Tab-separated table of C-alpha atoms and ligand atoms in Angstrom:
chain	number	residue	atom	x	y	z
A	284	MET	CA	167.166	-203.212	-69.010
A	285	SER	CA	166.711	-202.351	-65.364
A	286	ARG	CA	166.543	-205.887	-63.657
A	287	LYS	CA	163.343	-207.223	-61.528
A	288	LYS	CA	163.936	-206.582	-58.007
A	289	ILE	CA	162.675	-209.405	-55.614
A	290	VAL	CA	162.335	-210.096	-52.099
A	291	ALA	CA	161.104	-213.875	-51.486
A	292	GLY	CA	160.546	-216.059	-48.433
A	293	ASN	CA	161.430	-219.242	-48.091
A	294	TRP	CA	159.197	-220.472	-44.739
A	295	LYS	CA	160.687	-224.068	-45.207
A	296	MET	CA	158.805	-226.470	-42.868
A	297	ASN	CA	157.349	-223.762	-40.581
A	298	THR	CA	154.168	-222.267	-39.800
A	299	SER	CA	150.418	-223.406	-39.050
A	300	LEU	CA	147.607	-222.454	-41.389
A	301	THR	CA	146.481	-219.649	-38.777
A	302	GLU	CA	149.971	-218.512	-38.517
A	303	ALA	CA	150.660	-218.761	-42.319
A	304	SER	CA	147.504	-216.476	-43.415
A	305	GLU	CA	148.416	-213.933	-40.504
A	306	LEU	CA	151.713	-213.593	-41.660
A	307	VAL	CA	150.559	-213.111	-45.609
A	308	LYS	CA	147.850	-210.691	-44.641
A	309	ARG	CA	150.518	-208.782	-42.164
A	310	VAL	CA	152.993	-208.502	-45.079
A	311	VAL	CA	150.453	-207.648	-47.731
A	312	LYS	CA	149.037	-204.669	-45.769
A	313	GLU	CA	152.333	-203.200	-44.675
A	314	ALA	CA	154.660	-203.883	-47.637
A	315	GLY	CA	151.824	-203.573	-50.262
A	316	ASN	CA	153.220	-200.604	-51.602
A	317	ALA	CA	156.999	-201.826	-52.149
A	318	PRO	CA	157.924	-201.258	-55.557
A	319	VAL	CA	159.342	-204.897	-55.764
A	320	ILE	CA	158.042	-208.283	-56.648
A	321	LYS	CA	157.498	-210.133	-53.466
A	322	ILE	CA	156.838	-213.683	-53.255
A	323	PHE	CA	155.798	-216.628	-50.569
A	324	PHE	CA	157.219	-219.584	-50.638
A	325	PRO	CA	154.974	-221.579	-48.121
A	326	PRO	CA	154.761	-225.557	-47.223
A	327	PHE	CA	152.600	-227.392	-50.056
A	328	THR	CA	149.458	-227.350	-47.554
A	329	PHE	CA	149.492	-223.691	-47.488
A	330	LEU	CA	149.658	-222.925	-51.307
A	331	LYS	CA	146.156	-222.550	-51.834
A	332	PRO	CA	145.325	-220.433	-48.769
A	333	VAL	CA	148.261	-217.836	-49.371
A	334	ALA	CA	147.541	-217.559	-53.378
A	335	ASP	CA	143.956	-216.873	-51.722
A	336	GLU	CA	145.080	-214.249	-49.503
A	337	LEU	CA	146.985	-212.763	-52.510
A	338	THR	CA	144.236	-212.239	-55.629
A	339	SER	CA	143.852	-208.495	-55.191
A	340	SER	CA	147.242	-207.627	-54.534
A	341	ASN	CA	149.768	-206.128	-56.675
A	342	ASP	CA	153.408	-207.567	-57.254
A	343	PHE	CA	152.630	-210.493	-54.511
A	344	PHE	CA	153.368	-214.142	-55.910
A	345	MET	CA	153.001	-217.568	-54.565
A	346	GLY	CA	155.613	-220.559	-55.294
A	347	ALA	CA	156.252	-223.809	-54.006
A	348	GLN	CA	159.868	-224.843	-52.114
A	349	ASN	CA	160.521	-228.038	-54.712
A	350	CYS	CA	158.621	-229.952	-57.474
A	351	SER	CA	158.720	-233.712	-58.697
A	352	GLU	CA	160.723	-234.070	-61.675
A	353	HIS	CA	158.097	-236.550	-62.897
A	354	GLU	CA	154.764	-235.343	-64.738
A	355	LYS	CA	152.219	-237.552	-62.663
A	356	GLY	CA	151.762	-240.874	-61.437
A	357	ALA	CA	152.621	-243.195	-58.754
A	358	TYR	CA	155.068	-241.244	-56.950
A	359	THR	CA	153.579	-241.321	-53.389
A	360	GLY	CA	154.076	-238.298	-51.327
A	361	GLU	CA	155.348	-236.231	-54.301
A	362	ILE	CA	154.313	-232.835	-55.682
A	363	SER	CA	153.934	-232.096	-59.582
A	364	ALA	CA	154.337	-228.802	-61.122
A	365	SER	CA	151.071	-229.092	-62.533
A	366	MET	CA	149.488	-229.220	-59.426
A	367	ILE	CA	151.366	-226.299	-57.871
A	368	SER	CA	150.356	-224.272	-61.241
A	369	SER	CA	146.663	-225.250	-60.628
A	370	VAL	CA	146.708	-223.836	-57.358
A	371	GLY	CA	147.884	-220.462	-58.579
A	372	GLY	CA	151.636	-220.942	-57.837
A	373	LYS	CA	154.008	-218.907	-60.101
A	374	TYR	CA	157.477	-219.864	-58.983
A	375	VAL	CA	159.231	-222.387	-57.701
A	376	LEU	CA	162.475	-223.268	-56.121
A	377	VAL	CA	164.699	-225.546	-57.548
A	378	GLY	CA	168.049	-226.872	-55.827
A	379	HIS	CA	167.911	-225.483	-52.633
A	380	SER	CA	170.776	-226.337	-50.603
A	381	GLU	CA	168.601	-228.231	-48.339
A	382	ARG	CA	167.269	-230.552	-51.014
A	383	ARG	CA	170.610	-231.114	-52.645
A	384	THR	CA	172.148	-232.342	-48.877
A	385	TYR	CA	168.989	-234.168	-47.351
A	386	PHE	CA	167.472	-235.498	-50.131
A	387	LYS	CA	170.735	-235.840	-52.871
A	388	GLU	CA	169.003	-234.128	-55.616
A	389	SER	CA	171.510	-234.812	-58.368
A	390	ASN	CA	172.216	-232.099	-61.177
A	391	GLU	CA	170.077	-234.433	-63.426
A	392	GLN	CA	167.135	-234.193	-61.524
A	393	LEU	CA	167.150	-230.582	-60.980
A	394	THR	CA	167.268	-230.278	-64.920
A	395	GLN	CA	163.912	-232.432	-64.807
A	396	LYS	CA	162.527	-230.419	-62.274
A	397	ILE	CA	163.057	-227.151	-64.584
A	398	GLN	CA	161.559	-228.733	-67.520
A	399	GLN	CA	158.646	-229.673	-65.500
A	400	ALA	CA	158.523	-226.077	-63.994
A	401	LEU	CA	158.594	-224.705	-67.608
A	402	LYS	CA	156.073	-226.877	-69.118
A	403	ASN	CA	153.821	-225.860	-66.687
A	404	ASN	CA	154.652	-222.196	-66.511
A	405	LEU	CA	156.121	-221.769	-63.024
A	406	VAL	CA	159.510	-219.572	-63.010
A	407	PRO	CA	162.303	-221.455	-61.671
A	408	VAL	CA	164.253	-219.924	-58.887
A	409	PHE	CA	167.326	-221.798	-59.168
A	410	CYS	CA	169.367	-222.112	-55.792
A	411	PHE	CA	172.991	-222.634	-55.412
A	412	GLY	CA	175.941	-221.893	-53.457
A	413	GLU	CA	179.400	-223.123	-51.818
A	414	GLN	CA	179.839	-225.331	-48.683
A	415	LEU	CA	182.345	-223.841	-45.819
A	416	ALA	CA	185.159	-226.087	-46.901
A	417	GLU	CA	185.028	-225.258	-50.135
A	418	ARG	CA	184.928	-221.606	-49.530
A	419	LYS	CA	187.760	-222.160	-46.997
A	420	SER	CA	189.773	-223.888	-49.413
A	421	ASP	CA	189.362	-221.067	-52.028
A	422	LYS	CA	186.964	-223.240	-54.478
A	423	HIS	CA	183.637	-221.548	-53.992
A	424	PHE	CA	183.838	-220.137	-57.732
A	425	ASP	CA	184.643	-223.551	-59.123
A	426	THR	CA	181.952	-224.981	-57.079
A	427	VAL	CA	179.354	-222.571	-58.343
A	428	MET	CA	180.307	-222.642	-61.812
A	429	LYS	CA	179.894	-226.479	-61.830
A	430	GLN	CA	176.511	-225.896	-60.507
A	431	LEU	CA	175.510	-223.412	-62.744
A	432	THR	CA	176.306	-226.024	-65.779
A	433	VAL	CA	172.726	-226.846	-65.215
A	434	LEU	CA	171.571	-223.863	-66.998
A	435	LYS	CA	173.479	-225.353	-69.949
A	436	ASN	CA	170.470	-227.891	-70.373
A	437	PHE	CA	168.148	-224.832	-71.343
A	438	PRO	CA	167.951	-222.275	-74.398
A	439	LYS	CA	168.903	-218.674	-73.642
A	440	GLU	CA	165.460	-217.759	-74.532
A	441	GLN	CA	164.256	-219.604	-71.526
A	442	VAL	CA	167.027	-219.175	-68.862
A	443	GLN	CA	166.645	-215.468	-69.470
A	444	ASN	CA	163.220	-215.657	-67.431
A	445	PHE	CA	164.697	-217.788	-64.562
A	446	VAL	CA	165.508	-216.051	-61.201
A	447	LEU	CA	168.728	-217.213	-59.357
A	448	ALA	CA	169.706	-217.573	-55.842
A	449	TYR	CA	173.063	-217.708	-54.513
A	450	GLU	CA	172.997	-219.081	-50.943
A	451	PRO	CA	176.213	-220.118	-49.517
A	452	VAL	CA	175.376	-223.060	-47.284
A	453	TRP	CA	177.786	-221.771	-44.002
A	454	ALA	CA	175.681	-218.748	-44.625
A	455	ILE	CA	172.185	-220.317	-44.269
A	456	GLY	CA	170.366	-220.752	-40.848
A	457	THR	CA	173.684	-219.844	-39.121
A	458	GLY	CA	173.262	-215.931	-38.351
A	459	GLU	CA	176.509	-215.567	-40.607
A	460	THR	CA	176.082	-213.820	-43.498
A	461	ALA	CA	178.179	-213.046	-46.528
A	462	THR	CA	179.844	-209.576	-46.011
A	463	PRO	CA	178.680	-207.255	-48.785
A	464	GLN	CA	181.960	-207.475	-50.499
A	465	GLN	CA	181.672	-211.051	-50.660
A	466	ALA	CA	178.234	-211.053	-51.964
A	467	GLN	CA	179.075	-208.787	-54.359
A	468	GLU	CA	182.422	-210.571	-55.505
A	469	MET	CA	180.434	-213.747	-56.252
A	470	HIS	CA	177.020	-212.250	-57.992
A	471	ALA	CA	179.558	-210.156	-60.174
A	472	TYR	CA	181.360	-213.597	-61.017
A	473	ILE	CA	177.856	-215.343	-62.147
A	474	ARG	CA	177.401	-212.557	-64.090
A	475	LYS	CA	180.638	-213.036	-65.878
A	476	THR	CA	179.838	-216.909	-65.870
A	477	LEU	CA	176.441	-216.171	-67.789
A	478	SER	CA	177.814	-214.187	-70.180
A	479	GLU	CA	180.594	-216.766	-71.093
A	480	MET	CA	177.838	-219.297	-71.467
A	481	PHE	CA	175.193	-217.463	-73.003
A	482	ASP	CA	175.788	-213.884	-73.477
A	483	ALA	CA	176.242	-210.322	-72.094
A	484	SER	CA	172.280	-209.407	-72.473
A	485	LEU	CA	171.379	-212.363	-70.641
A	486	ALA	CA	174.075	-211.984	-67.668
A	487	SER	CA	172.968	-208.470	-66.900
A	488	GLY	CA	169.260	-208.863	-67.020
A	489	ILE	CA	168.479	-211.671	-65.056
A	490	SER	CA	167.702	-211.064	-61.616
A	491	ILE	CA	170.139	-212.774	-58.846
A	492	LEU	CA	169.136	-213.037	-55.194
A	493	TYR	CA	171.234	-213.232	-52.251
A	494	GLY	CA	170.198	-215.876	-49.360
A	495	GLY	CA	172.049	-216.606	-46.248
A	496	SER	CA	171.123	-215.260	-42.912
A	497	CYS	CA	169.915	-211.979	-44.899
A	498	ASN	CA	167.911	-210.130	-42.004
A	499	ALA	CA	166.186	-206.483	-41.636
A	500	GLN	CA	169.494	-205.308	-39.918
A	501	ASN	CA	171.870	-206.381	-43.066
A	502	ALA	CA	169.299	-206.389	-45.858
A	503	LYS	CA	169.979	-202.530	-47.132
A	504	GLU	CA	173.864	-203.040	-47.266
A	505	LEU	CA	173.545	-206.456	-49.467
A	506	PHE	CA	170.873	-204.807	-51.582
A	507	SER	CA	172.894	-201.660	-52.366
A	508	CYS	CA	175.620	-203.893	-53.809
A	509	ALA	CA	175.717	-203.753	-57.703
A	510	ASP	CA	174.699	-207.144	-58.642
A	511	VAL	CA	172.457	-207.899	-55.775
A	512	ASP	CA	168.627	-207.952	-56.777
A	513	GLY	CA	167.170	-208.716	-53.925
A	514	GLY	CA	167.134	-211.562	-51.675
A	515	LEU	CA	166.000	-215.149	-50.724
A	516	ILE	CA	164.979	-215.036	-47.312
A	517	GLY	CA	164.881	-217.751	-44.775
A	518	GLY	CA	164.320	-217.495	-40.907
A	519	ALA	CA	163.687	-213.350	-41.066
A	520	SER	CA	160.435	-214.174	-43.330
A	521	LEU	CA	158.613	-215.753	-40.826
A	522	LYS	CA	158.183	-212.640	-38.781
A	523	ALA	CA	156.333	-209.887	-40.667
A	524	GLU	CA	157.635	-206.845	-39.062
A	525	ASP	CA	161.324	-208.037	-40.291
A	526	PHE	CA	160.236	-209.532	-43.652
A	527	CYS	CA	158.322	-206.212	-44.237
A	528	LYS	CA	161.674	-204.100	-43.112
A	529	ILE	CA	163.485	-206.436	-45.650
A	530	ILE	CA	160.667	-205.774	-48.449
A	531	ASN	CA	161.760	-201.767	-48.010
A	532	SER	CA	165.625	-202.263	-47.861
A	533	PHE	CA	166.177	-201.112	-51.616
B	204	LIG	P1	168.290	-217.971	-43.559
B	204	LIG	O1	167.650	-216.750	-44.077
B	204	LIG	O2	167.296	-218.834	-42.293
B	204	LIG	O3	169.343	-218.291	-43.659
B	204	LIG	O4	167.763	-218.929	-44.906
B	204	LIG	C1	168.080	-218.809	-45.938
B	204	LIG	C2	167.523	-219.515	-47.399
B	204	LIG	O5	167.779	-221.011	-46.774
B	204	LIG	C3	166.808	-219.184	-47.832
B	204	LIG	O6	166.280	-220.263	-49.021
């Protein structure tokens, strides 16, 4: 089975409404024909306007950067998976390192968020990756293995439809990218771990994206790695020209 190729833009807490719709319009126009799945992860306030721009476009999807672990109720300021789904969302990021670090999201919470996503037909894009100190002390494989244990809370039939994103924290927003060798080595390790946790067919069929200072210059080399199926792009996804180049980097 050939794996899905995916390029996703995580806008984080950036853009105005006008910038959001201009960015999406340009990417749809200039990279619409690329035979890869393209996903925008705008801030919550722009989910619906972004979805509206995508209605007639192929292979473009919208997702949210986070969802609540609760179904609904008195959780002021939170956004539920069903709300995201109701405005046309198809994906949701779970476990981004900024959420783990600044909002102290635990594995238990991440499990609940994934449960909410699945109940509402959102595909979880499960993010993980090691800190600089962990890589320096050669603990990066152990860290990633522990982060992946969240997946054990779900049956194979569900996990096989997830998307995974390996994002080494030391590469996020730093301009320092993992080398293609480092990315390939970790992605191969992730597949080996999934093969042991589930089975070989799940491990070889699931899409694993690389994230962390991926840009228009280095995307081609990263995406040419055997086990890298695309990218989760931060800063470079805010510039239409760069994001289009990345989409066309396979
Ligand atoms: P940068 O591409 O800005 O390093 O961000 C990566 C990221 O966190 C995507 O989720």
